[in-house]
Coordinates of C-alpha atoms in Angstrom, one line a residue:
X9 CA -0.2 -0.2 0.4
X10 CA 1.4 3.6 -1.0
X11 CA 2.0 5.4 2.1
X12 CA 1.3 9.4 1.7
X13 CA 3.0 10.3 5.7
X14 CA 5.8 12.5 3.6
X15 CA 3.0 15.1 2.2
X16 CA 2.9 18.6 4.0
X17 CA 1.3 21.7 3.6
X18 CA 4.1 24.4 3.7
X19 CA 3.6 28.3 4.0
X20 CA 6.8 30.3 2.6
X21 CA 7.7 33.9 3.0
X22 CA 9.7 36.3 1.1
X23 CA 10.7 39.5 1.9
X24 CA 8.5 41.9 -0.2
X25 CA 11.4 44.7 -0.1
X26 CA 13.9 42.5 -1.4
X27 CA 11.3 41.9 -4.1
X28 CA 10.8 45.5 -5.0
X29 CA 14.3 46.0 -5.2
X30 CA 15.6 42.7 -6.7
X31 CA 15.5 43.3 -11.0
X32 CA 16.5 39.9 -12.4
X33 CA 17.4 41.9 -15.7
X34 CA 20.1 43.6 -13.9
X35 CA 21.6 40.3 -13.1
X36 CA 23.8 38.4 -16.2
X37 CA 23.7 35.1 -13.9
X38 CA 19.7 34.9 -13.5
X39 CA 20.3 31.3 -11.9
X40 CA 18.9 29.5 -8.8
X41 CA 22.1 29.4 -7.0
X42 CA 22.9 33.2 -7.1
X43 CA 23.1 34.3 -3.5
X44 CA 22.2 37.8 -4.5
X45 CA 18.6 36.4 -5.0
X46 CA 15.7 37.0 -2.8
X47 CA 15.2 33.3 -1.1
X48 CA 11.8 31.8 -0.1
X49 CA 11.8 30.1 3.6
X50 CA 9.4 28.4 5.2
X51 CA 7.5 29.7 7.5
X52 CA 5.0 27.1 8.7
X53 CA 3.9 23.7 7.6
X54 CA 2.1 21.0 8.4
X55 CA 1.3 17.4 7.6
X56 CA -1.6 16.5 4.7
X57 CA -3.1 13.0 4.7
X58 CA -3.1 12.8 0.9
X59 CA -1.4 14.3 -2.1
X60 CA -3.7 18.3 -2.3
X61 CA -4.8 18.4 -5.4
X62 CA -5.4 21.9 -5.2
X63 CA -4.8 24.7 -2.7
X64 CA -5.7 28.5 -1.8
X65 CA -5.9 31.4 0.2
X66 CA -9.0 32.9 1.3
X67 CA -9.3 35.6 -1.8
X68 CA -10.5 38.5 0.9
X69 CA -10.2 39.2 4.3
X70 CA -12.9 37.5 5.7
X71 CA -15.4 38.5 8.5
X72 CA -14.7 38.3 12.4
X73 CA -16.9 35.2 12.9
X74 CA -14.9 33.2 10.5
X75 CA -11.5 34.2 10.7
X76 CA -12.1 32.7 14.6
X77 CA -9.5 29.9 14.8
X78 CA -9.8 26.8 17.7
X79 CA -6.4 28.7 19.1
X80 CA -7.2 30.7 22.0
X81 CA -3.9 32.6 21.9
X82 CA -4.5 36.4 22.9
X83 CA -1.1 37.0 20.9
X84 CA -2.6 36.4 17.3
X85 CA -1.9 39.6 15.3
X86 CA -3.2 38.7 11.7
X87 CA -4.6 35.2 10.4
X88 CA -5.5 34.1 7.1
X89 CA -7.9 30.8 6.0
X90 CA -6.0 28.2 3.8
X91 CA -8.2 25.4 1.4
X92 CA -6.5 22.4 -0.1
X93 CA -8.1 19.9 -1.6
X94 CA -7.7 15.9 -2.1
X95 CA -10.3 13.5 -0.9
X96 CA -12.5 16.3 0.7
X97 CA -12.0 20.5 1.4
X98 CA -10.1 20.8 4.6
X99 CA -9.1 24.9 6.0
X100 CA -6.8 25.4 7.5
X101 CA -6.1 28.6 9.8
X102 CA -2.3 30.6 8.7
X103 CA -1.4 32.9 12.0
X104 CA 0.8 35.3 12.8
X105 CA 2.0 36.4 16.0
X106 CA 0.7 33.3 18.0
X107 CA 1.4 32.7 21.6
X108 CA 3.9 30.9 23.0
X109 CA 1.3 28.5 24.5
X110 CA -1.0 28.1 21.1
X111 CA 2.2 26.6 19.2
X112 CA 1.6 23.2 17.7
X113 CA 3.4 20.8 15.2
X114 CA 2.5 24.1 12.4
X115 CA 4.8 26.1 14.2
X116 CA 8.0 27.3 12.6
X117 CA 10.7 30.1 14.0
X118 CA 13.8 31.6 12.8
X119 CA 14.7 35.0 14.2
X120 CA 17.1 35.7 11.1
X121 CA 14.9 34.0 8.5
X122 CA 14.7 36.4 5.2
X123 CA 11.1 37.8 5.1
X124 CA 10.2 38.2 9.1
X125 CA 9.0 41.9 9.4
X126 CA 10.1 41.4 13.1
X127 CA 12.7 39.8 15.3
X128 CA 11.1 36.6 16.9
X129 CA 8.0 36.8 14.4
X130 CA 6.3 33.2 15.1
X131 CA 3.6 31.6 12.7
X132 CA 0.8 28.8 12.6
X133 CA -0.8 26.5 10.5
X134 CA -3.4 24.4 11.8
X135 CA -6.5 22.6 10.8
X136 CA -9.5 24.0 10.8
X137 CA -12.5 22.1 9.5
X138 CA -13.1 19.7 6.7
X139 CA -15.9 19.1 4.5
X140 CA -17.0 16.0 2.6
X141 CA -20.5 14.3 1.4
X142 CA -21.8 13.0 4.8
X143 CA -24.6 10.9 3.1
X144 CA -21.5 8.4 1.3
X145 CA -19.3 6.4 3.1
X146 CA -16.7 6.8 0.4
X147 CA -15.6 10.5 -1.0
X148 CA -14.8 10.7 -4.6
X149 CA -11.6 12.3 -4.8
X150 CA -11.4 16.0 -6.0
X151 CA -9.6 17.7 -8.7
X152 CA -9.7 21.3 -8.2
X153 CA -11.9 23.9 -6.4
X154 CA -12.8 27.8 -6.6
X155 CA -12.9 30.3 -4.0
X156 CA -15.8 32.5 -4.8
X157 CA -14.3 36.1 -4.8
X158 CA -17.5 38.2 -3.9
X159 CA -18.2 35.6 -1.4
X160 CA -15.5 34.4 0.6
X161 CA -17.8 31.9 2.3
X162 CA -18.3 29.8 -1.1
X163 CA -16.0 27.4 -2.0
X164 CA -17.1 25.1 -5.7
X165 CA -15.3 21.8 -6.1
X166 CA -14.8 19.2 -8.5
X167 CA -14.6 15.8 -8.4
X168 CA -13.9 12.4 -10.9
X169 CA -17.8 11.6 -9.6
X170 CA -18.6 14.4 -12.7
X171 CA -20.0 16.3 -9.8
X172 CA -19.6 20.1 -8.3
X173 CA -20.2 20.5 -4.8
X174 CA -20.9 24.3 -4.0
X175 CA -19.8 24.6 0.0
X176 CA -20.5 26.6 2.7
X177 CA -17.5 27.1 5.0
X178 CA -19.6 28.9 7.0
X179 CA -21.7 26.1 8.1
X180 CA -19.0 23.4 6.7
X181 CA -22.2 21.8 4.8
X182 CA -23.1 21.5 1.3
X183 CA -25.5 24.1 -0.5
X184 CA -25.7 21.9 -3.6
X185 CA -23.9 19.0 -5.7
X186 CA -24.7 18.7 -9.4
X187 CA -24.2 15.8 -12.3
X188 CA -22.1 18.7 -13.8
X189 CA -20.2 16.5 -16.8
X190 CA -20.8 13.2 -18.6
X191 CA -17.1 12.3 -17.5
X192 CA -14.4 13.5 -14.6
X193 CA -14.8 16.9 -13.6
X194 CA -11.0 18.2 -14.1
X195 CA -11.6 22.4 -13.3
X196 CA -13.8 25.3 -11.9
X197 CA -14.1 28.3 -11.9
X198 CA -16.1 31.0 -9.9
X199 CA -16.8 34.4 -12.6
X200 CA -15.6 37.2 -11.5
X201 CA -18.8 39.1 -11.2
X202 CA -21.1 36.9 -10.1
X203 CA -21.6 34.8 -6.5
X204 CA -24.0 32.5 -8.4
X205 CA -22.3 31.7 -11.4
X206 CA -19.8 29.6 -12.2
X207 CA -18.1 27.2 -15.1
X208 CA -16.2 23.9 -15.3
X209 CA -14.4 21.6 -17.5
X210 CA -13.6 17.6 -18.1
X211 CA -12.9 14.6 -19.3
X212 CA -16.2 14.2 -21.8
X213 CA -14.3 17.9 -23.8
X214 CA -17.0 20.4 -22.6
X215 CA -17.1 23.3 -20.6
X216 CA -20.1 24.0 -18.6
X217 CA -21.2 27.5 -17.4
X218 CA -23.9 27.0 -13.8
X219 CA -26.1 29.5 -12.3
X220 CA -27.1 28.4 -8.6
X221 CA -30.6 30.1 -9.0
X222 CA -31.2 27.9 -12.0
X223 CA -29.9 24.4 -11.6
X224 CA -32.1 22.1 -13.8
X225 CA -30.0 23.0 -17.1
X226 CA -26.7 24.2 -17.7
X227 CA -25.1 26.3 -20.7
X228 CA -22.4 24.6 -22.7
X229 CA -20.1 26.5 -24.4
X230 CA -17.5 24.8 -26.0
X231 CA -16.6 21.1 -27.0
X232 CA -13.3 20.4 -27.7
X233 CA -13.0 18.8 -31.1
X234 CA -10.7 15.0 -31.3
X235 CA -7.9 14.6 -33.4
X236 CA -4.4 14.8 -33.7
X237 CA -2.0 14.8 -30.2
X238 CA 0.3 17.3 -29.3
X239 CA 4.2 16.9 -30.2
X240 CA 6.8 16.5 -27.6
X241 CA 9.9 18.7 -26.6
X242 CA 12.0 17.2 -29.4
X243 CA 9.3 16.9 -32.0
X244 CA 8.4 13.4 -31.1
X245 CA 5.0 12.4 -29.9
X246 CA 4.2 11.1 -26.5
X247 CA 1.7 9.1 -25.8
X248 CA -1.4 11.1 -25.2
X249 CA -4.1 10.6 -22.4
X250 CA -7.2 9.1 -24.6
X251 CA -10.9 10.5 -24.9
X252 CA -13.2 8.2 -24.8
X253 CA -13.4 6.4 -27.7
X254 CA -12.9 7.4 -31.9
X255 CA -14.3 11.1 -32.5
X256 CA -14.3 11.7 -29.0
X257 CA -13.7 15.0 -27.8
X258 CA -10.5 15.9 -26.3
X259 CA -10.6 16.0 -22.3
X260 CA -10.1 19.8 -21.1
X261 CA -7.6 20.2 -17.9
X262 CA -8.5 23.9 -16.9
X263 CA -10.4 27.0 -17.0
X264 CA -10.2 31.0 -15.8
X265 CA -12.5 33.4 -15.8
X266 CA -11.5 37.0 -16.8
X267 CA -10.7 38.7 -13.5
X268 CA -12.2 41.8 -15.2
X269 CA -14.8 40.7 -17.5
X270 CA -16.2 37.7 -17.1
X271 CA -17.3 37.3 -20.6
X272 CA -14.2 35.4 -21.3
X273 CA -13.0 32.4 -20.4
X274 CA -9.1 31.0 -21.3
X275 CA -9.4 27.1 -21.5
X276 CA -6.4 24.4 -22.5
X277 CA -6.8 20.7 -23.3
X278 CA -5.4 17.8 -21.2
X279 CA -3.4 16.7 -24.3
X280 CA -3.4 19.6 -26.8
X281 CA -0.9 22.7 -27.2
X282 CA -3.0 25.4 -27.8
X283 CA -5.0 27.3 -25.5
X284 CA -8.7 29.4 -26.5
X285 CA -10.2 32.2 -25.2
X286 CA -13.7 31.7 -25.3
X287 CA -16.8 34.3 -25.4
X288 CA -19.9 33.4 -23.4
X289 CA -21.6 35.4 -25.8
X290 CA -21.3 33.4 -28.5
X291 CA -20.6 29.9 -27.5
X292 CA -19.3 26.8 -30.0
X293 CA -16.0 28.7 -31.3
X294 CA -13.4 30.5 -29.5
X295 CA -12.2 33.9 -30.4
X296 CA -8.6 33.8 -30.1
X297 CA -6.5 30.2 -30.3
X298 CA -2.6 31.1 -28.5
X299 CA -0.5 28.4 -30.1
X300 CA 3.3 28.3 -29.7
X301 CA 3.7 25.8 -27.1
X302 CA 5.1 22.7 -28.4
X303 CA 3.9 20.1 -25.4
X304 CA 0.8 19.7 -23.9
X305 CA -0.1 23.3 -21.7
X306 CA -0.3 22.6 -17.7
X307 CA -1.3 25.6 -16.5
X308 CA -3.1 29.1 -17.4
X309 CA -3.4 32.4 -15.5
X310 CA -4.4 36.2 -16.1
X311 CA -2.9 38.8 -15.0
X312 CA -5.1 41.2 -12.1
X313 CA -5.5 43.7 -15.1
X314 CA -7.6 41.0 -17.0
X315 CA -5.3 42.1 -20.6
X316 CA -2.2 39.5 -20.3
X317 CA -2.2 35.6 -19.6
X318 CA 0.5 33.5 -19.0
X319 CA 0.5 29.7 -19.9
X320 CA 3.0 27.1 -18.7
X321 CA 3.5 23.4 -20.2
X322 CA 5.7 20.5 -20.8
X323 CA 8.1 22.0 -23.4
X324 CA 9.6 23.6 -20.2
X325 CA 8.3 26.9 -21.6
X326 CA 6.7 29.6 -19.8
X327 CA 4.5 31.8 -22.4
X328 CA 3.5 35.4 -21.4
X329 CA 0.3 36.8 -23.9
X330 CA -0.6 40.2 -24.4
X331 CA -4.6 40.0 -25.1
X332 CA -5.4 43.4 -24.9
X333 CA -5.3 44.1 -28.9
X334 CA -8.3 41.7 -28.9
X335 CA -11.2 43.6 -29.9
X336 CA -14.0 41.9 -28.3
X337 CA -11.7 42.2 -24.5
X338 CA -10.7 45.5 -26.0
X339 CA -14.4 46.9 -25.1
X340 CA -15.8 46.2 -28.7
X341 CA -18.6 44.4 -29.5
X342 CA -18.8 40.4 -29.0
X343 CA -18.6 38.2 -32.0
X344 CA -21.5 37.3 -33.8
X345 CA -23.4 34.1 -32.9
X346 CA -23.2 30.7 -34.9
X347 CA -26.6 29.8 -36.6
X348 CA -27.6 28.3 -39.9
X349 CA -27.8 31.9 -41.3
X350 CA -24.3 32.9 -40.9
X351 CA -20.9 32.2 -40.9
X352 CA -19.0 31.0 -38.3
X353 CA -17.3 33.6 -36.3
X354 CA -13.5 33.3 -36.8
X355 CA -11.4 32.3 -34.9
X356 CA -8.1 34.5 -34.2
X357 CA -4.7 32.7 -34.0
X358 CA -2.0 34.6 -32.1
X359 CA 1.5 32.7 -32.5
X360 CA 4.0 35.0 -30.6
X361 CA 3.4 35.6 -27.1
X362 CA 5.3 39.1 -25.6
X363 CA 7.7 37.0 -23.1
X364 CA 8.8 33.5 -23.2
X365 CA 11.1 31.6 -20.6
X366 CA 12.8 28.3 -20.7
X367 CA 12.9 26.2 -17.7
X368 CA 15.2 23.9 -16.7
X369 CA 12.1 21.3 -16.9
X370 CA 8.4 20.9 -17.5
X371 CA 6.5 23.6 -15.3
X372 CA 3.3 22.4 -13.7
X373 CA 1.9 25.8 -12.8
X374 CA 1.9 29.1 -12.4
X375 CA -0.3 31.8 -11.0
X376 CA 0.4 36.1 -10.7
X377 CA 0.8 38.1 -8.1
X378 CA -1.9 39.5 -6.1
X379 CA 0.1 42.2 -4.7
X380 CA 2.9 43.0 -7.2
X381 CA 1.4 42.1 -11.1
X382 CA 4.8 42.6 -12.3
X383 CA 5.6 38.3 -10.9
X384 CA 4.5 35.1 -11.8
X385 CA 5.3 32.2 -10.0
X386 CA 6.0 29.1 -11.3
X387 CA 6.1 25.5 -10.1
X388 CA 8.3 22.9 -11.2
X389 CA 9.4 19.9 -10.3
X390 CA 9.9 20.4 -6.5
X391 CA 10.9 23.9 -7.3
X392 CA 8.7 27.5 -6.8
X393 CA 10.3 30.2 -8.9
X394 CA 9.2 34.2 -9.7
X395 CA 10.1 35.3 -13.0
X396 CA 9.3 39.3 -13.0
X397 CA 7.4 40.4 -16.1

């Protein structure tokens, strides 16, 4: 039996002032081992029963009732909440300035650590609660989750059992569960402008949008087409993830709503090298396809202003795309909806990213800094690296 005893969740810190003063473009070596680089250091850690499939901080400061912790120390100065997904959703408290009596196995401190604003500042990461299907003896593994930006008491999860579940973390209970796809659901994302609307992608190759006010139906925004699979790093095609059968749609892996204009969603396939940009007002055909990766795309992330998209993949590439010139994103009219009387909307192909970075190995994930939008963090192997855009 496989052991998961070595799995941990670790919070790492970086001195924000060093990020503001350090410019990698002034560093001719730009290597991992250069001692002038700002360094991450662990602030707190805690064991995790199974490998987490996703993790995220709460998008906003929660209300005082939600911020309350199982820890009763009087020395807690600030507290944030963290969520992770695996066989269930787990909530964690990450607290700064923990009283001596409240320190647990998740406590880490070092007065000389880079990133601490005060000597002796302490941090703690402690389990808060977990949410799972109480009506079943077995909970199907969760593949991802999304925290509502507008109502941080709501989390929606996706699962391999074809369902999406909306959770209320204030009561640790499920609000609703629905069969979202015909096969496994791989990712889910709340709309950036509504607490009722979310979208999901899955192994059936479709992008579906749901409204909590009307769950008797969903809107199919896009269905990926089957066909040739991605090329490998050296032009050799690897064995792909297979669709359900001949002619089946290619499975979709990730999706992200544009943070400024929720009419736009970026998606990528589990077996393809392209990234599609969809307009929810004109379902069926992408308005833009980004084509530059040479192997499977693993992650996508919008910048905070919604004009730039970052992508990463198995070709060891991190690509930055400027989409501000796309007429629809620039505030122009949406593309015409296809029907029997009009021509199918034209999909614009963009092949030239504005920036590119080649990593030493495959890049599995990336995210944009909310505090400093000039920085992107990427995950590769057992390492995390920050890139300045």
